[in-house]
Coordinates of N, CA and C in Angstrom, one line a residue:
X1 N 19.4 -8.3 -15.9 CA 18.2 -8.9 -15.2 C 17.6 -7.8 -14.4
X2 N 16.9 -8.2 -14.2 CA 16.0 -7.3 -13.5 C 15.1 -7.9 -11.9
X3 N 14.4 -7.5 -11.4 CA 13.6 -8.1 -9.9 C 12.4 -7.5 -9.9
X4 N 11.5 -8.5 -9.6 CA 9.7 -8.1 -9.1 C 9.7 -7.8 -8.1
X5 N 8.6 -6.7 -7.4 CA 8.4 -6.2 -6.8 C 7.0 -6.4 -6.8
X6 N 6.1 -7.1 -5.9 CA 4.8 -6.8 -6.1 C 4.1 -6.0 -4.6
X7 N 3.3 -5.3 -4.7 CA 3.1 -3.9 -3.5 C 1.7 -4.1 -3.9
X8 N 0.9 -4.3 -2.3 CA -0.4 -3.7 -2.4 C -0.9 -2.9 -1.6
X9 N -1.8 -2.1 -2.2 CA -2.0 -0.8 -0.9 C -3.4 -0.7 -0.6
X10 N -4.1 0.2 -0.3 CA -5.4 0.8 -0.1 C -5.4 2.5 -0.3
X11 N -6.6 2.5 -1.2 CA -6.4 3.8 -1.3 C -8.0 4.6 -1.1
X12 N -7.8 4.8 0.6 CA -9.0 5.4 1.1 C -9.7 6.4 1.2
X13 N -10.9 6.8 0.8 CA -11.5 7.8 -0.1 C -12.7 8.5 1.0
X14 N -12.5 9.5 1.2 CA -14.1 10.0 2.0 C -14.8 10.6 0.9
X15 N -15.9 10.7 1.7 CA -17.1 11.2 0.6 C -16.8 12.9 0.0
X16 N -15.6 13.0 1.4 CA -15.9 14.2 0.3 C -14.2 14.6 -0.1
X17 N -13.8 13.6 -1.0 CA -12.8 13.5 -2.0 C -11.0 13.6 -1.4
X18 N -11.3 13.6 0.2 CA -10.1 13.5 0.9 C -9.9 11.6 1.0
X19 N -8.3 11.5 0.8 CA -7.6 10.5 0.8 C -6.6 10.2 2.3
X20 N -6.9 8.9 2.6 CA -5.7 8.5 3.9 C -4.7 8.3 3.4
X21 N -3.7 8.8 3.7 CA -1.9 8.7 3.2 C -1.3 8.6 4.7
X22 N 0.0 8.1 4.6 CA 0.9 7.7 5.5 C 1.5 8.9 5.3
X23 N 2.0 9.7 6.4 CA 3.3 10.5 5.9 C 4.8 10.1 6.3
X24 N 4.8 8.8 6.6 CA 6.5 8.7 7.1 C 5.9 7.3 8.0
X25 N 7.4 6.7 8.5 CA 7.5 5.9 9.1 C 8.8 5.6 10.0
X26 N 8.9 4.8 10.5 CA 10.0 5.0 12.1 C 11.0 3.8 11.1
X27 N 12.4 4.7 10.7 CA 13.8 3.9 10.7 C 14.8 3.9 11.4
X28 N 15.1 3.1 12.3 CA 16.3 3.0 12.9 C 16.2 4.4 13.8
X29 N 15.6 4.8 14.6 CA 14.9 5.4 15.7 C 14.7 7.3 15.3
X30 N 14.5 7.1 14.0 CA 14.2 8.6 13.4 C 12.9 8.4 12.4
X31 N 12.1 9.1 12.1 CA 11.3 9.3 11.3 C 11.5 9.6 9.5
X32 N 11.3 9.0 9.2 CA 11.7 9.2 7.6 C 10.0 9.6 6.8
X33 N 10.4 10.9 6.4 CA 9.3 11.2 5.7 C 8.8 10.7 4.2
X34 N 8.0 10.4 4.0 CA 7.3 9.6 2.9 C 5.7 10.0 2.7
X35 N 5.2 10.5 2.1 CA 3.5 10.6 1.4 C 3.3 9.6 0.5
X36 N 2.6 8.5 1.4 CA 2.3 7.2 0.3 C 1.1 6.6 1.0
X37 N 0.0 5.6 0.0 CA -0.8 4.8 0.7 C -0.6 4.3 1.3
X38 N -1.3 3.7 2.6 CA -0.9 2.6 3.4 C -0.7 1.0 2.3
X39 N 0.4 0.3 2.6 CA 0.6 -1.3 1.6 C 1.5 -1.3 2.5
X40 N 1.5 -2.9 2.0 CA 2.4 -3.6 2.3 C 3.3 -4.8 0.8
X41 N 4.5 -4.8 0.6 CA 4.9 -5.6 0.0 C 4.1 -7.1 0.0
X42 N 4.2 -7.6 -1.2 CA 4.1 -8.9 -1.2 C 4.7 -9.9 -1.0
X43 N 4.3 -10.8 0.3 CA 5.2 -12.0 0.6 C 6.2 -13.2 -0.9
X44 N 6.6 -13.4 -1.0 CA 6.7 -14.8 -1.1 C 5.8 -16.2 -1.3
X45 N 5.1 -16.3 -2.0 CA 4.2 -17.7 -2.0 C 3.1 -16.5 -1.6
X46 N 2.8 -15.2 -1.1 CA 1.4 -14.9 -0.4 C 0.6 -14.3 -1.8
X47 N -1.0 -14.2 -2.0 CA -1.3 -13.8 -2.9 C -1.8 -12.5 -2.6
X48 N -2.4 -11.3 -3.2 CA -2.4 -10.0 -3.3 C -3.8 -9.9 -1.9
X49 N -4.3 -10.9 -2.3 CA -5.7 -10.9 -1.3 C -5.0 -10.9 0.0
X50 N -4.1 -12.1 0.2 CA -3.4 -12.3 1.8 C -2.7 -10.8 2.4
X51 N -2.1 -10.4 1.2 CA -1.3 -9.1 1.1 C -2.2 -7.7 2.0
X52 N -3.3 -7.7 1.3 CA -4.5 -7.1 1.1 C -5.1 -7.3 3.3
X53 N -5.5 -8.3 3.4 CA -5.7 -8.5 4.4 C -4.3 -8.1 5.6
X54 N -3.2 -8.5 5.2 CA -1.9 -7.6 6.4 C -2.4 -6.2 6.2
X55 N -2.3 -5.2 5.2 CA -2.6 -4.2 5.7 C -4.2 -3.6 6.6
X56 N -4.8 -4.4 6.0 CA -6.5 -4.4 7.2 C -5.9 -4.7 8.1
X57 N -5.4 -5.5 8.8 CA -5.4 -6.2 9.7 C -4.3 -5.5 10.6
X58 N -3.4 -4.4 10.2 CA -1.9 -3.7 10.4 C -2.4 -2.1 10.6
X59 N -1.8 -1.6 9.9 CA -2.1 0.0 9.7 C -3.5 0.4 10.0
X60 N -4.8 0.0 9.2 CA -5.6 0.0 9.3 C -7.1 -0.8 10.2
X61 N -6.4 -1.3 11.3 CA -7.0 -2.2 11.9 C -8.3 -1.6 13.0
X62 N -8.2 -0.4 13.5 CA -9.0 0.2 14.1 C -9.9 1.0 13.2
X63 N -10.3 0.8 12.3 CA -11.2 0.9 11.1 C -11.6 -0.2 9.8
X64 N -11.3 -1.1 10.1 CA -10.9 -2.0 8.7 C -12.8 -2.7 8.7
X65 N -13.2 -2.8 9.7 CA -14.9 -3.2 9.9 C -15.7 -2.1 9.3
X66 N -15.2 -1.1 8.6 CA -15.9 0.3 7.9 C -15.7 0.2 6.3
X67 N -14.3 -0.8 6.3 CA -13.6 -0.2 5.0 C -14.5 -1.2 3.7
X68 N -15.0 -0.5 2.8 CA -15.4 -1.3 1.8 C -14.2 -0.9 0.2
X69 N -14.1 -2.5 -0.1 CA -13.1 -2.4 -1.0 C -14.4 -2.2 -2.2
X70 N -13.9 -1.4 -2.9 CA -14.6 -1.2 -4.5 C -14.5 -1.4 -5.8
X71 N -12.9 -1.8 -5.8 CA -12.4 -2.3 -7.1 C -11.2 -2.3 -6.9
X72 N -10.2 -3.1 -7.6 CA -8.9 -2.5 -7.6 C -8.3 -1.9 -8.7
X73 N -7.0 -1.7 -8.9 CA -6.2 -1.6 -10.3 C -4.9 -2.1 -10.2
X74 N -4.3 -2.6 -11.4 CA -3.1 -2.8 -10.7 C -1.8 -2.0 -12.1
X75 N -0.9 -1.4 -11.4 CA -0.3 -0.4 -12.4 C 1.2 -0.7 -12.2
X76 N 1.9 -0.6 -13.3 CA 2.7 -1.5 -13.2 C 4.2 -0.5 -13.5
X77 N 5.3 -0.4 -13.0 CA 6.1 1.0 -13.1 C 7.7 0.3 -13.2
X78 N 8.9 0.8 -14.0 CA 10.0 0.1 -13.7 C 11.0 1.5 -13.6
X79 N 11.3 1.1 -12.4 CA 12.7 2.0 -12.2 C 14.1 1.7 -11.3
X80 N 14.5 2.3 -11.2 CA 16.2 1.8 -10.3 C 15.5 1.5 -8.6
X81 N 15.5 0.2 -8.5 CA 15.5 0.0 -6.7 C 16.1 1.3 -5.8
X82 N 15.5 2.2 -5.1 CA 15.9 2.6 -4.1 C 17.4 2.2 -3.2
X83 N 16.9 0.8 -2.7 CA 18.1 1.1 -1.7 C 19.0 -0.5 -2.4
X84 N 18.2 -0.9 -3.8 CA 19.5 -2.1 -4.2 C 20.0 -1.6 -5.3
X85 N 19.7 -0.5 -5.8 CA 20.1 -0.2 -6.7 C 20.5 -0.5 -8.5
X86 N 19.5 -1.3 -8.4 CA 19.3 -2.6 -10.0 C 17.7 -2.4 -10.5
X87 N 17.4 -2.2 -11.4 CA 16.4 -2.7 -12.2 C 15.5 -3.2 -11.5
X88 N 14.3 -2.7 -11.1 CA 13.0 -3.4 -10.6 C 11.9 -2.8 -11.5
X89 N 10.9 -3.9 -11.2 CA 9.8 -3.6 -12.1 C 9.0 -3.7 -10.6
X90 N 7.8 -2.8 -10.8 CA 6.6 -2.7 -9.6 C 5.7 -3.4 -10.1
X91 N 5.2 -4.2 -9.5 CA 3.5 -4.5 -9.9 C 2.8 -4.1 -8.3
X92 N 2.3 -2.9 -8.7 CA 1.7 -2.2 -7.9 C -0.4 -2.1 -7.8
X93 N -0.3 -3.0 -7.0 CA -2.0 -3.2 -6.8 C -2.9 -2.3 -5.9
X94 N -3.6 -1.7 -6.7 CA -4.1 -0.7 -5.9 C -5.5 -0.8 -5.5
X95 N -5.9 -0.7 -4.0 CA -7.3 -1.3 -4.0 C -8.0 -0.2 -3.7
X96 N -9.1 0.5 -4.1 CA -9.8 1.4 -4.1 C -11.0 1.2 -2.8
X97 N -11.1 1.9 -1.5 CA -11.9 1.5 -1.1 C -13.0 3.3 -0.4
X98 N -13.8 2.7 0.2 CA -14.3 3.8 1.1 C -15.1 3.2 2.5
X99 N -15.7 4.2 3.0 CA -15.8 4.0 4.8 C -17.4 3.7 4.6
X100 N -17.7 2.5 4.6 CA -19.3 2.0 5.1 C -19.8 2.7 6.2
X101 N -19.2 3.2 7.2 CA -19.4 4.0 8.5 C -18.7 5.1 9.4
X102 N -18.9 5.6 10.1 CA -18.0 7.1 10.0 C -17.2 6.1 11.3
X103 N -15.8 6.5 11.0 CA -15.0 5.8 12.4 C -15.0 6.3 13.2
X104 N -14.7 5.1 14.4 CA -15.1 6.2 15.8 C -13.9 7.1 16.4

């Protein structure tokens, strides 16, 4: 057997071809480095839109009144869980956006 995984992110674009990435995040009171879009997993019962709105609303909240979404994709990857170690498949939703207005 195998487990879903569904992940959605933003992937934010300036005009002039530079992208917002995360580089890490706080575990257990150290910094673990990581280069990834800002997402968030998908709840349980939540749909990709609700998903979509945690990260506006989270990571991206002191900008999100700038962000125009433009399309998405959604790309789909199967490999060994990280930390369960079993068969996952990703369904990975990628929302393409850019900045309506320069942030302050």
């Amino acid at each position: 057997g195998q487990r879903i995984v569904s992940i959605v992110t933003v992937q934010l674009q300036r005009e002039d071809g530079r992208v917002l990435v995360e580089l890490g995040e706080w575990v257990d009171n150290h910094v673990v480095a990581e280069c990834k879009l800002p997402g968030k997993k998908q709840k349980y019962g939540e749909s990709a839109a609700m998903t979509l709105d945690r990260v506006l609303r989270g990571v991206l909240a002191t900008c999100a009144d700038s962000i125009q979404i433009t399309h998405a994709e959604i790309k789909e990857t199967r490999e060994l869980s990280r930390r369960a170690s079993f068969k996952t498949k990703y369904m990975h939703t990628v929302n393409y956006a850019e900045l309506t207005k320069p942030a302050a």
